[in-house]
Coordinates of C-alpha atoms and ligand atoms in Angstrom, one line a residue:
X68 CA 6.7 29.4 12.6
X69 CA 5.6 31.5 9.6
X70 CA 7.1 33.1 6.5
X71 CA 6.8 36.8 6.0
X72 CA 7.1 37.8 2.4
X73 CA 7.1 41.4 1.2
X74 CA 6.4 41.8 -2.5
X75 CA 6.3 42.0 -5.3
X76 CA 9.7 40.4 -5.9
X77 CA 11.5 39.6 -9.2
X78 CA 13.8 36.5 -8.7
X79 CA 17.3 36.8 -10.3
X80 CA 20.3 34.5 -10.1
X81 CA 21.2 30.9 -9.6
X82 CA 19.6 28.2 -7.4
X83 CA 20.8 24.7 -6.8
X84 CA 18.3 21.8 -6.4
X85 CA 18.7 19.4 -3.6
X86 CA 18.3 15.6 -3.7
X87 CA 14.9 14.1 -4.4
X88 CA 12.7 13.6 -1.3
X89 CA 10.6 11.0 -3.0
X90 CA 13.7 9.0 -4.0
X91 CA 15.4 9.2 -0.6
X92 CA 12.4 8.0 1.4
X93 CA 12.0 4.6 -0.4
X94 CA 15.8 4.2 -0.6
X95 CA 16.0 4.6 3.2
X96 CA 13.5 1.8 3.5
X97 CA 15.5 -0.3 1.0
X98 CA 18.4 -0.1 3.4
X99 CA 16.4 -2.4 5.6
X100 CA 17.0 -5.1 3.0
X101 CA 20.8 -4.7 3.3
X102 CA 23.4 -5.9 5.8
X103 CA 25.9 -3.3 6.8
X104 CA 26.2 0.4 6.5
X105 CA 24.7 2.1 3.4
X106 CA 26.0 5.5 2.4
X107 CA 23.5 7.7 0.6
X108 CA 24.8 11.0 -0.8
X109 CA 22.8 14.1 -1.6
X110 CA 20.2 13.6 1.1
X111 CA 18.3 16.8 1.8
X112 CA 17.6 18.0 5.3
X113 CA 13.8 17.7 5.3
X114 CA 11.1 17.1 7.8
X115 CA 10.1 13.9 6.0
X116 CA 13.6 12.6 6.0
X117 CA 13.8 13.2 9.7
X118 CA 10.5 11.3 10.2
X119 CA 11.8 8.3 8.1
X120 CA 15.0 8.4 10.1
X121 CA 12.9 8.2 13.3
X122 CA 11.1 5.1 11.9
X123 CA 14.5 3.5 11.2
X124 CA 15.9 4.4 14.6
X125 CA 12.8 2.8 16.1
X126 CA 13.9 -0.4 14.3
X127 CA 17.4 0.0 16.0
X128 CA 18.9 1.2 12.7
X129 CA 21.7 3.7 13.3
X130 CA 21.4 6.8 11.1
X131 CA 24.2 9.3 11.0
X132 CA 24.4 12.4 8.9
X133 CA 27.8 13.6 7.5
X134 CA 27.3 16.7 5.5
X135 CA 25.1 15.8 2.5
X136 CA 25.5 12.1 3.1
X137 CA 23.4 9.9 5.4
X138 CA 24.9 6.7 6.7
X139 CA 22.4 4.0 7.6
X140 CA 23.7 1.0 9.6
X141 CA 21.4 -2.0 9.9
X142 CA 23.7 -4.2 11.9
X143 CA 21.5 -4.0 15.0
X144 CA 18.2 -4.1 13.0
X145 CA 15.3 -5.4 15.1
X146 CA 11.7 -6.0 14.2
X147 CA 9.4 -3.7 16.1
X148 CA 5.8 -2.7 15.5
X149 CA 5.5 0.7 13.9
X150 CA 3.2 2.9 16.1
X151 CA 0.6 5.3 14.9
X152 CA 2.7 8.3 16.2
X153 CA 5.2 7.5 13.4
X154 CA 2.8 6.5 10.6
X155 CA 0.5 9.4 11.2
X156 CA 3.3 11.9 10.6
X157 CA 4.1 10.5 7.1
X158 CA 2.3 8.2 4.7
X159 CA 5.6 7.1 3.2
X160 CA 6.4 5.3 6.5
X161 CA 4.3 2.4 5.1
X162 CA 7.2 1.7 2.7
X163 CA 9.0 -0.1 5.5
X164 CA 6.3 -2.8 5.3
X165 CA 7.6 -4.7 2.3
X166 CA 11.3 -4.7 3.4
X167 CA 10.4 -5.8 7.0
X168 CA 8.1 -8.5 5.7
X169 CA 10.8 -9.7 3.4
X170 CA 13.5 -9.7 6.1
X171 CA 11.5 -11.0 9.1
X172 CA 8.4 -12.7 7.6
X173 CA 6.2 -10.5 9.7
X174 CA 5.4 -6.8 10.1
X175 CA 2.9 -4.9 12.2
X176 CA 2.3 -1.3 11.3
X177 CA -0.3 1.3 12.3
X178 CA -2.5 2.2 9.3
X179 CA -0.7 5.1 7.6
X180 CA -1.8 8.7 7.8
X181 CA -1.3 11.1 4.9
X182 CA -0.5 14.7 4.2
X183 CA -4.0 16.1 4.2
X184 CA -4.8 15.3 0.6
X185 CA -7.8 13.1 0.7
X186 CA -8.3 9.4 1.4
X187 CA -5.1 7.6 0.4
X188 CA -5.7 3.9 0.8
X189 CA -2.9 1.3 0.6
X190 CA -5.1 -1.5 -0.8
X191 CA -2.8 -2.0 -3.8
X192 CA 0.2 -2.5 -1.6
X193 CA -1.7 -5.1 0.4
X194 CA -3.1 -6.9 -2.6
X195 CA 0.4 -7.2 -4.0
X196 CA 1.8 -8.6 -0.8
X197 CA -1.0 -11.1 -0.7
X198 CA -0.2 -12.2 -4.2
X199 CA 3.3 -12.9 -3.0
X200 CA 2.0 -15.2 -0.2
X201 CA 1.5 -12.8 2.7
X202 CA -1.5 -13.1 5.0
X203 CA -2.9 -9.7 5.9
X204 CA -5.0 -8.9 9.0
X205 CA -6.2 -5.6 10.1
X206 CA -6.8 -5.2 13.9
X207 CA -7.4 -2.1 16.1
X208 CA -5.9 0.3 13.6
X209 CA -2.9 -1.9 12.8
X210 CA -2.1 -3.9 9.7
X211 CA -0.3 -7.2 10.3
X212 CA 1.3 -8.9 7.4
X213 CA 2.8 -12.4 7.8
X214 CA 4.5 -14.8 5.4
X215 CA 6.6 -17.8 6.1
X216 CA 7.7 -17.9 2.5
X217 CA 7.4 -15.1 0.0
X218 CA 7.2 -16.2 -3.6
X219 CA 7.4 -14.3 -6.8
X220 CA 4.1 -13.4 -8.4
X221 CA 2.6 -11.7 -11.4
X222 CA 0.9 -8.6 -10.1
X223 CA -1.1 -6.1 -12.2
X224 CA -1.7 -2.9 -10.4
X225 CA -5.2 -1.4 -10.8
X226 CA -3.5 2.0 -11.1
X227 CA 0.1 2.9 -11.3
X228 CA 0.7 3.7 -7.6
X229 CA 4.1 5.0 -6.9
X230 CA 4.2 3.7 -3.3
X231 CA 2.7 0.3 -4.2
X232 CA 5.2 -0.2 -7.0
X233 CA 8.1 0.6 -4.6
X234 CA 6.8 -1.5 -1.7
X235 CA 6.3 -4.5 -4.0
X236 CA 9.6 -4.1 -5.8
X237 CA 11.4 -4.1 -2.4
X238 CA 9.4 -7.1 -1.2
X239 CA 10.1 -9.1 -4.4
X240 CA 13.8 -8.6 -4.1
X241 CA 14.1 -11.3 -1.3
X242 CA 11.1 -13.5 -2.5
X243 CA 11.6 -16.9 -4.1
X244 CA 11.4 -16.7 -7.9
X245 CA 10.4 -13.9 -10.3
X246 CA 7.9 -11.1 -9.7
X247 CA 6.4 -9.2 -12.5
X248 CA 4.7 -5.9 -11.7
X249 CA 2.4 -4.8 -14.5
X250 CA 1.0 -1.3 -14.8
X251 CA 3.8 -0.1 -12.6
X252 CA 4.4 3.5 -11.9
X253 CA 7.2 5.0 -14.1
X254 CA 8.4 7.9 -12.0
X255 CA 12.1 8.6 -12.0
X256 CA 12.3 8.0 -8.3
X257 CA 11.4 4.4 -9.0
X258 CA 14.4 4.1 -11.4
X259 CA 16.6 5.5 -8.6
X260 CA 15.3 2.9 -6.2
X261 CA 16.0 0.2 -8.8
X262 CA 19.6 1.5 -9.2
X263 CA 20.1 1.4 -5.4
X264 CA 18.7 -2.1 -5.1
X265 CA 20.8 -3.4 -7.9
X266 CA 23.9 -1.8 -6.5
X267 CA 23.2 -3.8 -3.3
X268 CA 23.0 -7.1 -5.3
X269 CA 19.3 -7.2 -6.2
X270 CA 18.1 -8.1 -9.7
X271 CA 15.5 -5.6 -10.8
X272 CA 14.8 -4.6 -14.4
X273 CA 12.3 -2.4 -16.2
X274 CA 11.9 0.5 -13.7
X275 CA 10.8 3.6 -15.7
X276 CA 8.6 1.4 -17.9
X277 CA 5.2 0.0 -17.0
X278 CA 6.6 -3.6 -16.4
X279 CA 9.1 -4.2 -13.7
X280 CA 10.7 -7.6 -13.3
X281 CA 12.3 -8.7 -10.1
X282 CA 14.3 -11.9 -9.7
X283 CA 14.4 -12.8 -6.1
X284 CA 17.8 -13.3 -4.4
X285 CA 17.9 -15.2 -1.1
X286 CA 20.4 -13.5 1.1
X287 CA 20.1 -10.0 2.6
X288 CA 21.6 -7.4 0.2
X289 CA 24.9 -5.8 0.8
X290 CA 24.7 -2.2 1.8
X291 CA 25.9 0.1 -1.0
X292 CA 28.4 2.7 -0.1
X293 CA 27.9 5.9 -2.1
X294 CA 24.6 6.0 -3.9
X295 CA 23.9 9.5 -5.2
X296 CA 20.3 10.5 -5.0
X297 CA 18.8 12.1 -8.2
X298 CA 17.9 15.8 -8.1
X299 CA 14.4 16.6 -6.9
X300 CA 12.3 17.3 -10.0
X301 CA 9.4 18.8 -7.9
X302 CA 11.7 21.2 -6.1
X303 CA 13.3 22.2 -9.5
X304 CA 9.8 22.6 -11.0
X305 CA 8.8 24.8 -8.1
X306 CA 11.8 27.1 -8.8
X307 CA 11.0 27.2 -12.5
X308 CA 7.5 28.3 -11.7
X309 CA 8.7 30.8 -9.1
X310 CA 11.0 32.4 -11.7
X311 CA 8.3 32.5 -14.4
X312 CA 5.6 33.8 -12.0
X313 CA 7.8 36.7 -10.8
X314 CA 8.9 37.4 -14.4
X315 CA 12.5 36.8 -13.2
X316 CA 15.6 35.4 -14.8
X317 CA 16.8 32.3 -13.0
X318 CA 19.3 29.5 -13.6
X319 CA 18.1 26.3 -11.9
X320 CA 21.1 24.0 -11.5
X321 CA 21.4 20.3 -10.7
X322 CA 18.4 19.1 -12.7
X323 CA 17.7 16.2 -15.0
X324 CA 15.8 18.2 -17.7
X325 CA 14.0 15.2 -19.1
X326 CA 12.3 14.7 -15.8
X327 CA 10.8 18.2 -16.2
X328 CA 9.5 17.9 -19.7
X329 CA 5.8 17.9 -18.8
X330 CA 6.3 21.2 -16.9
X331 CA 8.6 22.8 -19.5
X332 CA 6.0 22.1 -22.2
X333 CA 3.3 23.9 -20.1
X334 CA 5.6 26.8 -19.2
X335 CA 6.5 27.4 -22.9
X336 CA 2.9 27.2 -23.8
X337 CA 2.2 29.9 -21.2
X338 CA 4.8 32.1 -23.0
X339 CA 7.8 31.6 -20.7
X340 CA 11.2 31.2 -22.2
X341 CA 13.0 28.1 -21.0
X342 CA 16.5 27.2 -22.2
X343 CA 17.8 23.7 -21.3
X344 CA 21.4 22.5 -20.9
X345 CA 22.7 19.2 -19.7
X346 CA 22.1 19.7 -16.0
X347 CA 20.5 23.2 -15.8
X348 CA 17.6 25.2 -17.0
X349 CA 17.4 29.0 -17.5
X350 CA 14.0 30.7 -17.2
X351 CA 13.4 34.2 -18.7
X352 CA 10.1 36.1 -19.1
X353 CA 8.4 36.1 -22.5
X354 CA 6.2 38.9 -23.9
X355 CA 3.2 37.8 -21.9
X356 CA 2.1 35.1 -19.5
X357 CA -0.8 33.2 -21.0
X358 CA -3.4 30.8 -19.6
X359 CA -2.9 27.1 -20.2
X360 CA -5.1 24.0 -19.5
X361 CA -3.5 21.1 -17.8
X362 CA -4.5 17.8 -16.2
X363 CA -2.4 15.9 -13.7
X364 CA -1.3 12.4 -14.7
X365 CA 1.1 9.7 -13.6
X366 CA 4.6 10.2 -15.0
X367 CA 5.4 11.2 -17.7
X368 CA 2.3 13.3 -17.4
X369 CA 2.0 16.6 -15.6
X370 CA 2.9 15.8 -11.9
X371 CA 0.2 16.3 -9.3
X372 CA 2.9 17.7 -7.0
X373 CA 3.3 20.7 -9.2
X374 CA -0.4 21.4 -9.6
X375 CA -0.6 23.7 -6.6
X376 CA 2.5 25.8 -7.5
X377 CA 1.2 26.0 -11.1
X378 CA -2.1 27.4 -9.9
X379 CA -0.3 30.4 -8.4
X380 CA 1.3 31.1 -11.9
X381 CA -2.0 30.6 -13.7
X382 CA -3.8 32.9 -11.2
X383 CA -1.7 35.7 -12.9
X384 CA -1.8 34.5 -16.5
X385 CA -3.9 36.3 -19.1
X386 CA -7.1 34.3 -19.9
X387 CA -8.9 31.3 -18.4
X388 CA -7.0 28.2 -17.5
X389 CA -8.7 24.9 -16.7
X390 CA -6.8 22.6 -14.3
X391 CA -7.9 19.0 -13.7
X392 CA -6.6 17.0 -10.7
X393 CA -6.8 13.3 -11.6
X394 CA -4.5 11.8 -9.0
X395 CA -5.7 12.9 -5.6
X396 CA -9.0 14.0 -4.1
X397 CA -9.0 17.1 -1.9
X398 CA -5.8 18.5 -3.4
X399 CA -7.3 22.0 -3.7
X400 CA -6.7 23.3 -0.2
X401 CA -4.5 26.1 -1.6
X402 CA -7.4 27.5 -3.5
X403 CA -9.3 29.3 -0.7
X404 CA -6.0 30.7 0.4
X405 CA -5.2 32.0 -3.1
X406 CA -8.7 33.5 -3.3
X407 CA -7.8 35.4 -0.1
X408 CA -4.9 36.9 -2.1
X409 CA -7.3 38.1 -4.9
X410 CA -7.1 35.0 -7.2
X411 CA -10.2 34.4 -9.3
X412 CA -10.6 30.6 -9.1
X413 CA -13.7 28.4 -9.2
X414 CA -13.7 24.8 -8.0
X415 CA -15.9 22.4 -9.9
X416 CA -15.4 18.9 -8.6
X417 CA -11.9 17.8 -9.7
X418 CA -11.5 20.8 -11.9
X419 CA -10.4 24.4 -11.4
X420 CA -11.4 27.3 -13.6
X421 CA -8.8 30.0 -13.1
X422 CA -9.4 33.4 -14.6
X423 CA -6.1 35.3 -14.5
X424 CA -5.9 38.6 -12.6
X425 CA -3.3 41.3 -13.2
X426 CA -2.1 41.3 -9.6
X427 CA -2.3 39.3 -6.3
X428 CA -2.4 41.1 -3.0
X429 CA -0.7 39.9 0.2
X430 CA -2.7 38.3 2.9
X431 CA -2.4 36.0 6.0
X432 CA -2.7 32.5 4.6
X433 CA -2.2 28.9 5.8
X434 CA -0.2 26.0 4.3
X435 CA -2.5 23.0 4.6
X436 CA -0.1 20.6 3.0
X437 CA 3.4 20.6 1.5
X438 CA 2.7 21.6 -2.1
X439 CA -0.1 24.0 -1.1
X440 CA 2.5 25.7 1.1
X441 CA 4.9 26.1 -1.8
X442 CA 2.1 27.5 -3.9
X443 CA 1.4 30.2 -1.3
X444 CA 5.1 31.1 -1.0
X445 CA 5.2 31.6 -4.8
X446 CA 2.0 33.6 -4.8
X447 CA 3.5 35.7 -1.9
X448 CA 6.6 36.4 -3.9
X449 CA 4.6 37.9 -6.8
X450 CA 1.9 39.6 -4.7
X451 CA 1.9 43.2 -3.7
X452 CA 2.3 44.0 0.0
X453 CA 2.9 41.5 2.8
X454 CA 2.0 37.8 2.7
X455 CA 2.2 35.8 5.9
X456 CA 2.3 32.0 5.3
X457 CA 1.4 30.1 8.5
X458 CA 2.0 26.4 9.4
X459 CA 5.2 26.2 7.4
X460 CA 6.2 22.9 9.0
X461 CA 4.4 21.5 6.0
X462 CA 6.8 23.3 3.7
X463 CA 9.8 22.1 5.7
X464 CA 8.7 18.5 5.1
X465 CA 9.7 18.7 1.5
X466 CA 11.8 21.8 0.7
X467 CA 15.3 22.4 2.1
X468 CA 15.9 26.0 3.1
X469 CA 13.3 27.3 0.7
X470 CA 13.3 30.8 2.0
X471 CA 17.1 31.0 2.1
X472 CA 17.2 29.9 -1.6
X473 CA 14.7 32.6 -2.5
X474 CA 16.5 35.2 -0.4
X475 CA 19.7 34.5 -2.4
X476 CA 17.6 35.1 -5.5
X477 CA 16.8 38.6 -4.1
X478 CA 13.4 37.9 -2.5
X479 CA 12.3 39.7 0.6
X480 CA 11.3 36.7 2.7
X481 CA 11.9 35.9 6.3
X482 CA 11.1 33.1 8.8
X483 CA 9.6 34.4 12.0
X484 CA 9.1 32.4 15.1
Ligands
UD1_92 C1 3.9 9.5 -4.2 C2 4.6 10.7 -3.8 C3 3.8 11.9 -3.8 C4 3.1 12.1 -5.1 C5 2.3 10.8 -5.5 C6 1.8 10.8 -6.9 C7 6.4 9.8 -2.4 C8 6.9 9.6 -1.0 N1 5.2 10.5 -2.5 O1 2.9 9.3 -3.2 O2 4.6 13.1 -3.6 O3 2.1 13.1 -5.0 O4 3.3 9.7 -5.5 O5 2.7 11.1 -7.9 O6 6.9 9.3 -3.3 N2 -3.9 4.7 -4.3 C9 -4.9 3.7 -4.0 N3 -4.5 2.5 -3.4 C10 -3.2 2.3 -3.1 C11 -2.2 3.3 -3.4 C12 -2.6 4.4 -4.0 O7 -6.1 3.9 -4.3 O8 -2.9 1.2 -2.6 C13 -4.3 5.9 -4.9 C14 -4.1 7.1 -4.0 O9 -5.2 7.3 -3.1 C15 -3.9 8.2 -5.0 C16 -3.3 7.5 -6.2 O10 -3.5 6.2 -6.0 O11 -5.2 8.7 -5.4 C17 -1.8 7.8 -6.3 O12 -1.1 7.4 -5.1 P1 0.4 6.9 -5.1 O13 0.9 6.9 -6.5 O14 0.4 5.6 -4.4 O15 1.1 8.0 -4.3 P2 2.1 7.9 -3.1 O16 3.0 6.8 -3.3 O17 1.3 7.9 -1.8

């Protein structure tokens, strides 16, 4: 499958943001801590959600979609080892580790894969589990965690890992006593997970700050019926950048504007007009598009997931932008592709030096990971002539109907088999 984009396009109209992928994935894992059928609303149809559903089905959990809702029934939940064919497809599959350990006292999972953005260890997840009393062994590509009793602990993360914070929060919910997670990640998706857990009877406080406190409760939680997932700030950010990059006028609805502050600040600095209301943001072109410097940071800093899309914008901004990627190694795989489209970008270690050019030109390019794929679609919208984006399975992992949404905004974009 590939996307064929004929440009240049100017996006105009209204686009609605789907539920947050990075909130749904941990919440699906949190269902493993619950007895009964959880009902989660606003669940986007994404490749990654399908993979997580396969992981749950493998554990004899019954997942059923009803429109935008996903019903997750754990009545027949059974402990199984998680094979490599599942973990390789998605790193977030390692988030079942904490809940399964908490429920069964044991878990065996193939060491997780990633999404082509560098070495992504899970040492902080494992260190935290050990602190709660788990014994960890690694054998033949599998991680085995065992604990007869999990007890609350004080854990200070070496760095604010999103996944480790979530895994440890979920484990602590059924541990004996209180767990304090210091230097926790503060991403909004962690707050959504806390809300889901508490709705199910857990006692978690502090998500959204750097200290999370979990008081263990003994019984399995009770499946919540009707948790609404927060809107996807990364999808929203992608649309805001797409509007700005095509010099269009777009209303992005179903957003929590505070979650987008780091991006809005940069867009305004670049000369883009952004008007914010309670649950929507309007983007209009300013007089010019100017270069800006940015560095990716844990929330509330500029999100690494928007670094690639932002590069497409800066490739067309007047002047020289300096972009530093602080979160992941090897998250520059969109750069050679953007260069093929005429972008003037130099890579120096973790830094990019982007010299804006007046126009990009369509080319045949490849999406090497999810956000790199989004960046190429955005570049293709703005570029002259035809852009063909290959390997769009990566894009489908994290964006629901991206080309349909952009077609409704007037773009000439088609999916071709
Ligand atoms: C999550 C998001 C992903 C986003 C990332 C950073 C989900 C499903 N995915 O990924 O979209 O790009 O946060 O905002 O929510 N690290 C370690 N040891 C660990 C764990 C992480 O060294 O045990 C390192 C990683 O290699 C990486 C950095 O910490 O360099 C951040 O990783 P982390 O915050 O854990 O990201 P994910 O949870 O994998």
